[in-house]
XYZ file of C-alpha atoms in Angstrom:
723
model
C 4.573 -0.552 11.259
C 3.176 -3.788 11.422
C -0.046 -4.263 13.280
C -0.471 -6.866 16.154
C -2.845 -9.670 14.728
C -5.098 -10.531 17.877
C -5.499 -14.052 17.944
C -8.668 -14.149 20.192
C -10.386 -11.950 17.731
C -11.915 -14.635 15.308
C -13.815 -15.788 18.123
C -15.256 -12.274 18.614
C -15.711 -11.995 14.899
C -17.786 -15.139 14.720
C -20.035 -14.119 17.592
C -20.473 -10.790 15.742
C -22.037 -12.776 12.663
C -25.653 -11.766 12.068
C -25.699 -9.072 15.016
C -26.662 -6.187 13.384
C -30.473 -5.666 12.877
C -32.717 -2.805 11.765
C -33.750 -1.657 8.441
C -31.243 0.307 5.951
C -31.859 3.804 5.483
C -32.837 5.030 2.019
C -32.922 8.562 0.129
C -34.234 9.503 -3.030
C -31.182 11.677 -3.683
C -28.784 8.985 -5.775
C -24.870 9.795 -6.255
C -22.268 7.413 -7.382
C -18.654 8.430 -7.182
C -16.276 6.184 -9.281
C -12.696 6.719 -7.986
C -10.013 5.626 -10.174
C -6.587 5.805 -8.887
C -4.431 7.245 -11.232
C -6.612 8.304 -13.718
C -4.407 10.614 -15.757
C -6.760 13.245 -17.953
C -4.247 13.750 -20.665
C -3.648 9.888 -21.231
C -7.491 9.425 -20.873
C -8.132 11.834 -23.623
C -5.561 10.323 -25.728
C -6.969 7.135 -25.504
C -10.642 8.351 -26.234
C -9.465 10.160 -29.171
C -8.081 6.785 -30.454
C -11.371 5.046 -29.588
C -9.977 2.798 -26.720
C -12.380 4.229 -24.069
C -15.932 4.572 -25.975
C -17.900 4.571 -22.807
C -15.636 7.490 -21.326
C -16.469 9.186 -25.152
C -20.186 8.476 -24.794
C -20.335 10.161 -21.441
C -18.612 13.304 -22.759
C -20.498 13.233 -25.861
C -23.919 13.371 -23.677
C -22.804 16.511 -22.045
C -20.651 15.355 -19.088
C -18.104 17.958 -17.740
C -14.336 16.791 -17.773
C -11.431 18.958 -16.204
C -8.040 18.218 -14.811
C -8.407 17.959 -11.007
C -5.951 19.597 -8.538
C -4.250 16.627 -6.590
C -2.761 17.054 -3.353
C 0.904 18.176 -1.597
C 2.509 16.046 -2.128
C 0.696 13.831 -4.919
C 0.889 10.781 -3.150
C -2.325 8.573 -2.770
C -2.732 8.433 1.106
C -2.332 11.945 1.163
C -4.901 12.891 -1.947
C -7.329 10.376 -0.996
C -7.392 11.924 2.664
C -8.046 15.198 1.144
C -10.814 13.791 -0.524
C -12.043 11.855 2.489
C -12.157 14.707 4.765
C -12.365 17.965 2.641
C -9.298 19.271 4.095
C -5.361 19.985 3.480
C -3.109 17.955 5.411
C -2.427 20.653 7.731
C -5.793 19.484 9.011
C -6.019 15.612 8.528
C -2.319 15.224 9.377
C -1.084 12.711 6.452
C 1.997 14.254 4.567
C 3.311 11.056 2.756
C 3.371 7.206 2.695
C 5.854 7.177 5.650
C 6.186 9.559 8.390
C 9.293 10.242 10.484
C 9.317 9.517 14.134
C 10.833 12.722 15.748
C 11.775 10.623 19.009
C 14.076 8.391 17.065
C 14.410 9.301 13.712
C 12.710 6.354 12.461
C 9.842 5.469 10.207
C 6.160 5.163 11.021
C 3.229 4.297 9.180
C 1.360 7.379 7.902
C -1.923 5.888 7.822
C -2.386 4.171 11.180
C -0.535 3.305 14.267
C -0.700 0.444 17.248
C -0.807 1.265 20.917
C 2.266 -0.629 22.418
C 1.368 -3.405 24.631
C 1.215 -2.540 28.160
C 0.468 -5.046 30.907
C 0.809 -8.754 29.609
C 0.200 -11.848 31.789
C 2.299 -14.978 30.876
C -0.317 -17.710 31.622
C 0.079 -21.363 30.434
C 2.914 -20.468 28.170
C 0.785 -17.449 26.616
C 1.485 -13.615 26.475
C -2.000 -12.246 27.140
C -1.936 -8.547 26.686
C -4.409 -6.807 29.293
C -3.889 -3.172 27.867
C -2.419 -1.669 24.787
C -2.319 -3.207 21.054
C -5.401 -1.509 19.814
C -4.783 0.089 16.080
C -5.887 3.649 15.275
C -6.104 5.739 12.177
C -4.139 8.608 11.854
C -6.633 10.797 10.216
C -7.335 13.943 12.275
C -10.567 14.982 10.814
C -14.143 13.545 10.375
C -14.612 11.535 6.958
C -17.468 12.696 4.871
C -19.168 9.298 5.004
C -19.253 9.665 8.964
C -20.833 13.108 8.940
C -23.531 12.169 6.122
C -24.578 8.819 7.916
C -24.814 10.648 11.351
C -27.249 12.526 9.097
C -29.367 9.533 8.062
C -27.922 9.412 4.579
C -27.442 5.869 3.476
C -23.590 5.771 2.561
C -21.616 2.896 1.136
C -17.802 3.247 0.485
C -16.267 0.277 -1.059
C -12.456 -0.091 -0.784
C -11.444 3.329 0.145
C -7.736 3.964 0.539
C -6.096 5.325 3.743
C -8.961 3.893 5.769
C -7.512 1.094 8.039
C -8.460 0.105 10.782
C -12.092 1.263 9.661
C -13.494 3.819 12.316
C -16.925 2.946 13.771
C -19.564 4.637 11.579
C -23.165 4.098 10.688
C -22.289 4.103 7.079
C -21.174 0.763 5.062
C -17.159 0.851 4.644
C -14.424 -1.319 3.225
C -10.872 -0.212 3.324
C -8.267 -0.730 0.852
C -4.665 0.751 0.828
C -3.084 0.501 4.368
C -5.040 -2.837 5.279
C -2.740 -5.710 6.090
C -2.737 -9.340 5.047
C -2.967 -11.791 7.777
C 0.751 -11.596 8.630
C 0.564 -7.972 9.034
C 2.426 -6.830 5.877
C 0.704 -3.760 4.771
C 1.194 -4.846 0.930
C 1.144 -8.459 1.644
C 3.560 -10.886 2.041
C 3.922 -13.042 -1.282
C 5.325 -16.723 -1.453
C 7.435 -18.828 -4.012
C 8.168 -22.299 -4.102
C 11.022 -23.416 -6.294
C 12.991 -26.502 -6.867
C 15.354 -24.351 -9.205
C 18.910 -23.626 -8.409
C 18.473 -20.111 -9.043
C 16.396 -19.521 -6.214
C 17.669 -19.042 -2.642
C 15.518 -19.406 0.216
C 14.523 -16.099 1.751
C 12.175 -14.419 4.315
C 11.290 -10.697 3.787
C 8.766 -8.189 5.004
C 7.016 -8.697 1.785
C 8.201 -11.880 0.019
C 9.079 -15.172 0.948
C 11.044 -18.027 -1.179
C 11.036 -21.431 -0.033
C 13.051 -24.221 -1.735
C 11.233 -27.566 -1.826
C 12.395 -31.319 -2.387
C 10.144 -32.721 -5.362
C 9.970 -36.820 -5.087
C 8.979 -38.816 -7.907
C 6.779 -41.484 -7.156
C 8.496 -44.823 -7.813
C 5.284 -46.530 -8.762
C 4.081 -43.664 -10.921
C 6.854 -41.766 -12.792
C 4.686 -39.024 -14.025
C 3.604 -37.894 -10.785
C 5.845 -35.855 -8.889
C 5.210 -35.036 -4.964
C 6.256 -32.373 -2.422
C 5.580 -31.455 1.194
C 5.838 -27.746 2.773
C 3.664 -25.230 4.401
C 2.388 -21.671 3.845
C 3.893 -19.192 6.568
C 1.618 -17.494 8.893
C 1.498 -14.625 11.048
C 4.055 -14.074 13.833
C 2.317 -15.786 17.216
C 2.684 -12.839 19.483
C 0.886 -14.766 22.206
C 3.639 -17.229 22.748
C 5.039 -16.535 26.276
C 8.897 -15.882 25.079
C 10.205 -13.761 28.404
C 13.542 -15.978 28.803
C 14.734 -15.127 25.223
C 13.373 -11.699 24.963
C 15.383 -11.134 28.171
C 18.519 -12.508 26.844
C 18.188 -10.608 23.810
C 17.542 -7.258 25.592
C 21.020 -8.098 27.822
C 22.999 -8.993 24.595
C 21.845 -5.853 22.885
C 22.745 -3.714 26.043
C 26.150 -5.348 26.209
C 26.852 -4.677 22.424
C 27.341 -8.313 21.989
C 26.088 -8.471 18.276
C 26.852 -12.156 17.591
C 24.790 -13.269 20.459
C 21.968 -10.831 19.982
C 21.699 -12.001 16.198
C 21.562 -15.539 17.558
C 18.876 -15.049 20.256
C 16.940 -12.782 17.663
C 16.779 -15.578 15.213
C 15.575 -17.922 17.941
C 12.972 -15.484 18.833
C 11.906 -15.472 15.149
C 11.783 -19.332 14.804
C 9.721 -19.502 18.004
C 7.129 -17.127 16.850
C 6.557 -18.623 13.272
C 3.374 -20.216 12.498
C 2.541 -22.294 9.256
C -0.011 -24.258 7.782
C 1.133 -27.388 6.112
C 0.337 -28.696 2.712
C 0.796 -31.641 0.589
C 1.420 -30.952 -3.234
C 1.637 -33.160 -6.545
C 2.239 -32.243 -10.230
C 0.705 -34.991 -12.634
C 2.731 -34.597 -16.031
C 0.470 -37.327 -17.632
C 0.022 -36.576 -21.556
C 2.577 -33.451 -21.349
C 0.192 -31.156 -19.753
C 1.166 -30.912 -16.054
C -1.398 -30.314 -13.546
C -0.702 -28.950 -9.986
C -2.795 -29.995 -6.996
C -2.287 -28.909 -3.483
C -4.158 -30.203 -0.217
C -4.366 -28.534 3.052
C -4.756 -30.968 6.150
C -5.202 -34.550 5.773
C -5.135 -37.758 7.611
C -1.801 -37.093 9.449
C -3.323 -34.066 11.441
C -6.884 -35.424 11.604
C -8.682 -33.080 9.388
C -10.441 -33.842 6.022
C -7.844 -32.376 3.073
C -9.333 -30.159 0.415
C -7.580 -30.120 -3.001
C -7.062 -27.306 -5.424
C -5.776 -27.647 -8.599
C -4.462 -25.552 -11.702
C -2.739 -26.307 -14.980
C 0.833 -24.240 -15.882
C 0.026 -20.656 -16.250
C -3.281 -20.859 -14.450
C -4.695 -19.848 -10.760
C -6.131 -22.207 -8.361
C -9.415 -21.088 -6.738
C -9.239 -19.529 -2.990
C -8.355 -22.229 -0.337
C -8.727 -21.654 3.203
C -5.731 -21.904 5.524
C -5.610 -21.981 9.295
C -2.562 -21.407 11.758
C -2.740 -22.501 15.429
C -1.777 -19.609 17.742
C -2.471 -21.727 21.185
C -4.456 -24.651 22.173
C -7.877 -24.588 20.445
C -7.162 -21.165 18.973
C -6.933 -20.743 15.027
C -6.673 -18.060 12.838
C -8.017 -18.505 9.298
C -7.363 -17.162 6.191
C -7.392 -17.353 2.370
C -4.729 -17.968 -0.210
C -4.530 -18.915 -4.048
C -1.531 -20.716 -6.102
C -0.411 -19.990 -9.599
C 1.415 -22.780 -11.270
C 4.203 -21.118 -12.804
C 6.266 -23.666 -14.100
C 6.742 -27.627 -13.991
C 10.661 -27.680 -14.882
C 11.774 -26.094 -12.874
C 9.002 -26.669 -10.400
C 7.838 -23.008 -9.517
C 4.554 -22.156 -7.810
C 3.441 -18.806 -6.478
C 1.389 -17.997 -3.509
C -0.915 -14.798 -3.111
C -0.454 -13.312 0.347
C -2.856 -14.741 2.947
C -5.748 -12.771 3.242
C -7.590 -12.152 6.324
C -10.395 -14.336 6.256
C -13.754 -12.411 5.508
C -16.036 -14.751 6.984
C -14.275 -14.667 10.336
C -12.013 -11.759 10.417
C -8.965 -11.772 12.699
C -9.602 -7.950 12.874
C -12.034 -5.535 11.519
C -12.114 -5.160 7.890
C -15.661 -3.606 7.046
C -18.354 -1.262 9.115
C -20.399 -2.773 10.422
C -17.991 -5.700 11.172
C -20.210 -8.295 9.801
C -20.269 -6.527 6.290
C -17.140 -8.273 5.543
C -18.835 -11.928 5.655
C -21.937 -10.607 3.723
C -19.677 -9.560 0.733
C -17.884 -12.857 1.031
C -21.396 -14.762 0.895
C -22.237 -12.841 -2.016
C -19.120 -13.104 -4.231
C -16.841 -15.442 -2.454
C -13.580 -15.083 -0.581
C -11.811 -11.871 -1.845
C -8.865 -9.782 -1.673
C -9.082 -8.159 1.672
C -5.748 -6.443 1.752
C -4.746 -3.029 0.397
C -2.693 -2.992 -2.676
C -3.899 -6.387 -3.858
C -2.061 -6.160 -7.127
C 1.013 -8.011 -6.719
C 3.494 -5.180 -7.475
C 6.068 -6.178 -4.882
C 6.095 -9.847 -6.304
C 6.700 -8.584 -9.604
C 9.466 -5.706 -8.478
C 11.434 -8.486 -6.871
C 11.142 -10.844 -9.912
C 8.828 -13.550 -8.239
C 6.342 -13.091 -10.972
C 6.979 -12.006 -14.730
C 5.462 -8.931 -16.570
C 2.907 -11.825 -18.047
C 2.198 -13.259 -14.570
C 1.894 -9.850 -12.865
C -0.481 -8.620 -15.409
C -2.467 -12.070 -15.201
C -2.721 -11.453 -11.241
C -3.910 -8.041 -11.696
C -6.633 -8.898 -13.868
C -7.755 -11.303 -11.023
C -8.354 -8.285 -9.045
C -10.028 -6.384 -11.541
C -12.391 -9.345 -12.198
C -13.114 -9.499 -8.281
C -13.438 -5.585 -8.209
C -16.149 -6.256 -11.284
C -18.123 -8.608 -9.099
C -17.936 -6.479 -6.071
C -19.505 -3.213 -8.273
C -22.232 -5.574 -9.025
C -22.820 -6.016 -5.261
C -22.459 -2.259 -4.604
C -25.041 -1.312 -7.260
C -27.554 -4.001 -5.919
C -27.339 -2.139 -2.868
C -27.576 1.359 -4.537
C -30.683 0.003 -5.985
C -32.565 -0.731 -2.915
C -31.193 2.472 -0.656
C -30.202 5.319 -2.974
C -27.988 7.609 -1.224
C -24.046 7.870 -1.822
C -21.964 5.003 -3.207
C -18.439 5.282 -3.394
C -16.385 2.637 -5.328
C -12.762 2.499 -5.804
C -10.446 0.683 -8.301
C -6.530 0.803 -8.018
C -5.180 -1.659 -10.664
C -4.627 1.298 -13.368
C -2.505 2.889 -10.782
C -0.623 -0.225 -10.036
C -0.242 -1.143 -14.062
C 1.032 2.329 -14.649
C 3.676 2.264 -11.747
C 4.965 -1.051 -12.913
C 4.486 -1.487 -16.642
C 5.619 1.889 -18.129
C 8.870 0.692 -18.879
C 7.266 -1.633 -21.399
C 5.715 1.104 -23.703
C 8.668 3.862 -22.878
C 11.563 2.956 -25.150
C 13.667 5.664 -23.585
C 13.276 4.153 -19.937
C 16.369 2.928 -18.456
C 14.789 0.173 -17.121
C 14.484 -2.329 -20.316
C 14.280 -6.036 -20.394
C 13.800 -9.057 -22.898
C 10.244 -9.456 -24.027
C 8.807 -6.010 -22.747
C 7.768 -5.227 -26.076
C 5.132 -7.948 -25.924
C 3.303 -5.802 -23.359
C 3.928 -2.457 -24.942
C -0.163 -2.026 -25.091
C -0.779 -2.932 -21.245
C -1.612 0.784 -20.456
C -4.044 1.024 -23.295
C -5.529 -2.192 -22.245
C -5.871 -1.289 -18.571
C -7.695 2.051 -19.612
C -9.850 0.034 -21.822
C -10.789 -2.085 -18.866
C -11.781 0.529 -16.572
C -13.656 2.092 -19.584
C -15.870 -1.340 -19.533
C -16.246 -0.886 -15.651
C -17.687 2.810 -16.360
C -20.062 1.145 -19.158
C -21.530 -1.452 -16.667
C -21.953 1.449 -14.197
C -23.627 3.659 -16.709
C -25.917 1.022 -17.861
C -27.018 0.078 -14.083
C -27.742 3.996 -13.649
C -30.193 3.922 -16.429
C -33.391 3.699 -14.179
C -32.061 6.645 -12.545
C -31.608 9.682 -15.294
C -31.328 12.155 -12.220
C -28.823 10.320 -10.296
C -25.315 12.095 -10.464
C -22.102 10.244 -11.419
C -18.865 11.581 -10.631
C -15.491 10.028 -12.000
C -12.566 11.055 -10.423
C -8.945 10.023 -9.487
C -6.362 11.228 -6.918
C -3.581 12.194 -9.384
C -2.442 11.513 -12.778
C 0.915 9.718 -14.197
C 4.285 10.532 -15.502
C 7.566 8.420 -16.428
C 10.180 7.837 -13.632
C 13.518 7.788 -15.420
C 15.754 9.164 -12.760
C 15.714 9.261 -9.037
C 17.402 11.182 -6.578
C 19.163 10.149 -3.299
C 18.191 13.092 -1.124
C 20.156 12.122 2.035
C 23.243 11.834 0.015
C 22.712 15.494 -1.421
C 21.925 16.541 2.304
C 25.299 14.745 3.266
C 27.077 16.356 0.341
C 25.894 19.911 1.227
C 26.737 19.520 4.938
C 23.112 19.594 6.283
C 23.350 16.035 7.361
C 26.592 15.124 9.008
C 28.110 11.685 10.245
C 30.037 11.351 13.067
C 33.822 12.096 12.631
C 34.847 8.474 13.304
C 32.359 6.851 10.959
C 33.629 6.046 7.313
C 31.215 5.637 4.589
C 32.221 2.612 2.288
C 30.540 0.976 -0.702
C 29.229 -1.766 1.392
C 27.999 0.529 4.359
C 29.044 2.337 7.329
C 32.134 1.503 9.263
C 33.919 2.620 12.730
C 37.358 1.392 12.207
C 37.090 -2.534 11.594
C 33.372 -2.495 12.869
C 30.535 -2.817 10.763
C 27.914 -0.617 11.905
C 25.006 -1.416 9.274
C 23.670 -1.320 5.912
C 24.137 1.856 3.468
C 20.443 2.296 4.033
C 20.571 3.447 7.796
C 21.056 7.112 9.005
C 19.942 5.884 12.085
C 20.188 2.725 14.360
C 17.663 1.748 16.964
C 18.502 -0.307 20.394
C 16.828 -2.762 22.154
C 12.780 -2.420 22.830
C 12.413 0.052 20.474
C 14.584 2.644 22.183
C 16.703 4.997 20.327
C 20.372 4.448 20.721
C 22.057 7.562 19.459
C 25.371 6.535 20.534
C 25.259 3.710 17.861
C 23.874 5.976 15.116
C 26.300 6.785 12.334
C 24.696 10.318 12.232
C 26.017 13.315 14.349
C 22.450 14.875 15.321
C 24.309 17.731 17.161
C 25.462 19.002 13.764
C 22.970 17.901 11.475
C 20.211 20.387 10.410
C 18.142 18.347 7.822
C 17.232 14.815 6.514
C 14.769 12.882 4.479
C 12.326 10.343 5.431
C 9.748 9.768 3.199
C 9.347 10.716 -0.936
C 8.539 14.567 -1.167
C 10.018 16.046 1.785
C 13.166 17.315 3.578
C 12.734 17.378 7.207
C 14.702 19.961 9.479
C 16.266 18.614 12.614
C 14.264 21.102 14.998
C 14.853 21.827 18.386
C 11.775 20.938 20.672
C 10.459 18.457 17.956
C 13.434 15.895 17.141
C 14.889 14.305 20.031
C 18.100 15.930 19.230
C 17.200 18.840 17.307
C 19.314 21.911 16.752
C 17.503 24.002 14.100
C 15.812 26.881 16.278
C 12.386 28.165 15.427
C 14.108 31.496 14.444
C 16.213 29.870 11.935
C 13.776 27.654 9.936
C 12.747 30.205 7.120
C 16.495 31.119 6.480
C 17.262 27.546 6.121
C 14.301 26.910 3.906
C 15.122 29.526 1.931
C 18.837 28.416 1.471
C 18.145 24.772 0.996
C 15.260 25.642 -1.407
C 17.238 27.981 -3.482
C 19.924 25.215 -3.869
C 17.594 22.315 -4.887
C 15.820 24.608 -7.686
C 19.368 25.255 -9.045
C 20.352 21.488 -9.072
C 20.590 20.204 -12.617
C 21.243 16.732 -14.209
C 23.899 15.959 -16.342
C 22.021 17.075 -19.390
C 21.021 20.483 -17.932
C 17.694 19.169 -16.736
C 16.119 20.954 -13.776
C 15.389 18.252 -11.110
C 12.933 20.385 -9.472
C 10.087 22.764 -10.448
C 9.072 23.611 -7.078
C 10.564 23.692 -3.544
C 7.628 25.148 -1.085
C 8.243 25.622 2.839
C 5.424 23.828 4.559
C 3.662 26.682 5.714
C 2.913 28.010 2.273
C 1.528 24.626 1.507
C -0.388 23.599 4.372
C -2.696 25.520 6.954
C -3.783 23.887 10.142
C -3.068 22.579 13.649
C -0.907 19.537 11.999
C 1.277 21.858 9.800
C 3.896 21.711 12.443
C 4.347 17.916 11.904
C 4.919 18.456 8.136
C 8.302 18.174 6.434
C 9.702 21.587 6.472
C 10.178 21.792 2.575
C 7.904 20.067 0.000
C 9.808 18.692 -2.959
C 8.147 19.343 -6.683
C 10.100 17.078 -8.591
C 10.343 17.535 -12.688
C 8.609 14.934 -14.975
C 10.864 11.965 -14.939
C 12.487 12.651 -11.631
C 11.557 11.308 -8.095
C 13.030 10.421 -4.426
C 14.794 6.951 -4.389
C 13.499 3.833 -2.479
C 16.181 4.521 0.170
C 14.815 7.784 0.957
C 11.689 6.458 1.886
C 13.223 4.702 5.235
C 15.832 7.837 5.964
C 18.559 6.193 3.706
C 22.051 7.235 2.633
C 22.649 5.247 -0.602
C 26.249 6.125 -1.279
C 25.688 5.778 -4.865
C 25.763 9.368 -6.056
C 23.111 11.837 -6.281
C 21.154 11.139 -9.559
C 21.127 7.750 -10.745
C 19.084 5.951 -13.176
C 15.897 4.268 -12.276
C 16.707 0.771 -13.474
C 13.441 -0.703 -11.919
C 9.975 -2.105 -13.117
C 8.619 0.736 -10.706
C 9.109 2.873 -13.903
C 5.744 5.199 -13.592
C 5.339 7.590 -11.159
C 3.426 10.672 -9.713
C 5.628 11.829 -6.983
C 6.243 15.022 -8.566
C 5.350 18.769 -8.591
C 1.365 18.138 -8.217
C 0.803 20.608 -10.977
C 2.354 18.005 -13.510
C 0.206 15.198 -12.310
C -3.233 16.423 -11.944
C -5.964 14.040 -11.483
C -9.619 13.650 -13.519
C -12.705 15.064 -12.701
C -16.004 14.084 -14.827
C -19.403 14.954 -13.628
C -22.401 13.318 -15.510
C -24.690 16.075 -15.169
C -22.662 18.660 -17.022
C -22.490 21.058 -13.971
C -20.256 24.063 -14.823
C -17.775 25.479 -12.189
C -16.066 28.762 -12.295
C -12.797 28.055 -10.644
C -10.116 25.187 -10.928
C -11.700 22.143 -9.004
C -9.666 20.436 -6.141
C -10.090 17.102 -4.389
C -11.406 18.922 -1.399
C -14.241 20.388 -3.441
C -15.488 17.148 -4.339
C -16.250 16.744 -0.852
C -17.994 19.935 -0.371
C -19.963 19.213 -3.281
C -21.225 15.788 -1.881
C -22.229 17.532 1.360
C -24.337 20.025 -0.788
C -26.013 17.528 -2.963
C -27.447 15.808 0.203
C -27.857 19.027 2.183
C -25.816 17.982 4.872
C -23.894 20.518 7.035
C -20.022 19.918 6.931
C -17.916 19.941 9.791
C -16.376 23.386 10.819
C -12.980 23.814 9.129
C -13.769 22.379 5.817
C -11.304 23.677 3.186
C -13.475 22.867 0.023
C -16.172 24.866 -1.678
C -18.895 23.401 -3.614
C -18.452 23.115 -7.252
C -22.045 23.495 -8.131
C-alpha cells in the first residue's frame, strides 16, 4: 500500500517551478462549496440552539436551506467524497471502502490509489534505477467534476480534496488531502517520539517511531542538557541490494524462518535513511527551552536552530535525506516539547517539501510551491490531525488537541489564500476541513460517560466537540464575510456523513469462523497468541492469510482452508464471498450467491448483543446498493451497523482476533460513522434558500454544480440537480 518515493523527482520538481504561463480563466458565476468532514446535522442544530454556532445561525436566519444529506453506502469518507467528486455511486467510480481486498492473494489494497510494480531495473554504480513501472494512479474510474468543468472553461479551485492522490492532470487548480502520504510513504504519516524515559521502548512501525535518547549533562554547564539523534526518512529504494534480496527470497522458499527474518532485518537497515540533528535543553531559571539543529560543521552544512518551551511547538524546519551521491530528498517537520523530565519530544511526520515536491501534490505541480510561498510550509499529507499518534499514546489528549489546532490554524490561512484567488477568478472553489471529523473520532469518549473507554483527566476535555464546532463556525463566519461583495454568489456547506458513538466492536471474521463460512485448515490450532501447526507458530492472531516471497500468495502456508471457505471480511462494512472466477481459490458459484447473501444477512440481522440490542439495522446485497460496471468488485454484503456498533480494527486487514464476537471498544477511537447510512446522515446548507422536492444525496450536489455553471455532465451521472 506504500507508494514508491521517486528520489529523482525532486530534480524534475525544481525544474518545473515557474513553468506554467498564461492567464487565469474567469467567470461571473461564483460558487463556494465548504466541505466539512463529519459535520452532523443533529449535532450542529443542537449547538446552534445553544448559541455555540452564531454564524451558522445567522446563515439560516437569512433564509438558507438546511437538510440532512444522504451519505454513501458504506458511509466512509473515501467512498462518500468519491460519490461527490463523480456524481455517481460506487458501482461506477469503484471505491467501496478504505481498504479493498486483493482477490488474487486475499491481501489488502489501498482503495484510493495503486502503484505499478517496478519492472525492469538497472543496477548501476550501486543504484537500482527503475526503467519501467513505479507509476502511481488513482483507482477512481469516473471523471471528477473539476476535470469536466475546467475543460469547459470554468475556473475551478479544489483545496484539499479527499481521495484524490495522486492528483490527476487537469486544467483545474487542485490540492489532495486524505490518501496523500508523508515523505516516508505512510498514508497517515509516521509520527516520531524521542524519550529518555524508562517506560518507553524503541519501536519502528508503519505509523509511529519511538527512539530512546541518551541525554548528556554538560560538565561545565549543569543547566544544559545535550543529545544527538536523527529523524528517520523514507526507505532508499534506489540502493542496489540484489544479493540480500536473492538470499532472502531463497530463505523464504526454503522455509528457513530464522534466516529470512535475519536477512529481512538487514534489508530494512540497508534501506534506512536519516537526517541527523543535535538537541539541547536549557533549564536555566526553571523554564526549560528545547533547541534542535540540523546539520552543522560536522557535515559541512550551516546549522539551523528551532526552539520551543515545554508545551510548545517549534516552527517548521527543513530536513533532507541522502538517497545517492548528489541526490537528496527534502521534507519538513516540526517538534513539540512534551516534557523535560523525562525528556520527551514529539516530531510530526516528515511532510513532502511543497517547494520542491518529491512527487506531485498539486495540479499544476508548481501550485504547491506557490501556496507555500504565500503561507509558508504546510501539512501536505492527508489526515494531518495526529490521530494515530494519539491512539498510540505518543500524545496526550491535550497534546492531540494542540496539534489539531495547528492544523486548523493552517487551514484558516489556506482559506484566505483560496478566497484571494476566488476574488480574482470567480468560478467554483471547493474548500475542505477534516479536523472536526478527527476530533469526533478521537474525543467522543471525553464527553460520553457511558463509553467503555475512560481515562483519568478526560473530563477536562468534555467540551472539545463543542469547541471544534465553534471553530468551524468561526471559519464559516470568515467565509461569509469574504462573500459580502458578491451577493449573488452561492455558498454550499456540506459534509460527507454525520457521527455517532462507537461503544462495541464486532470481530466479523471470528463470527464467520464460528458460523462455518470461514474455515481453518484441519491441522491449524487457534490459540490465544495466534495460529499454530503443532509446535510451529504460523503467525499472529490478525492473519487469515500469509504471503510468501516477492508478494506471491503462499496458499500452503495459509491458515485458511480456502477450498472450504465461502466468505471473509477485509475492510469495515462488508462481507466478501470467496467467488469462483474472482478469488484465487474461489468456490462460491454465481448461482449460489443470492441464496448465500440471504442466508448470511438473515443471521446477521438476528444477531443480538448481551443486552438484546440488535447489532445491525440493515444488511444488503451489493446488487441492491450499487449499480454500474464496478459492482462485481464490491463486497457481496453491505453491513449497516446499529448506532454504537462497528467492525473492529482486525477486520480492516482480514484479521481473526480470537477474542470473542462482540467486545467493548476500549479505545480513544471512540466515535464513528461506519454504520447504517441512515443513522449518520451528512449536512447540506444552501445560502440562496433554494428549495428541492426530494431527499438530497451527495451525487445531487455534483449535478447541481454542473447546472449552476451550465456545463454538460459526463454520461452516466447518477445525481440530479436539486435546483
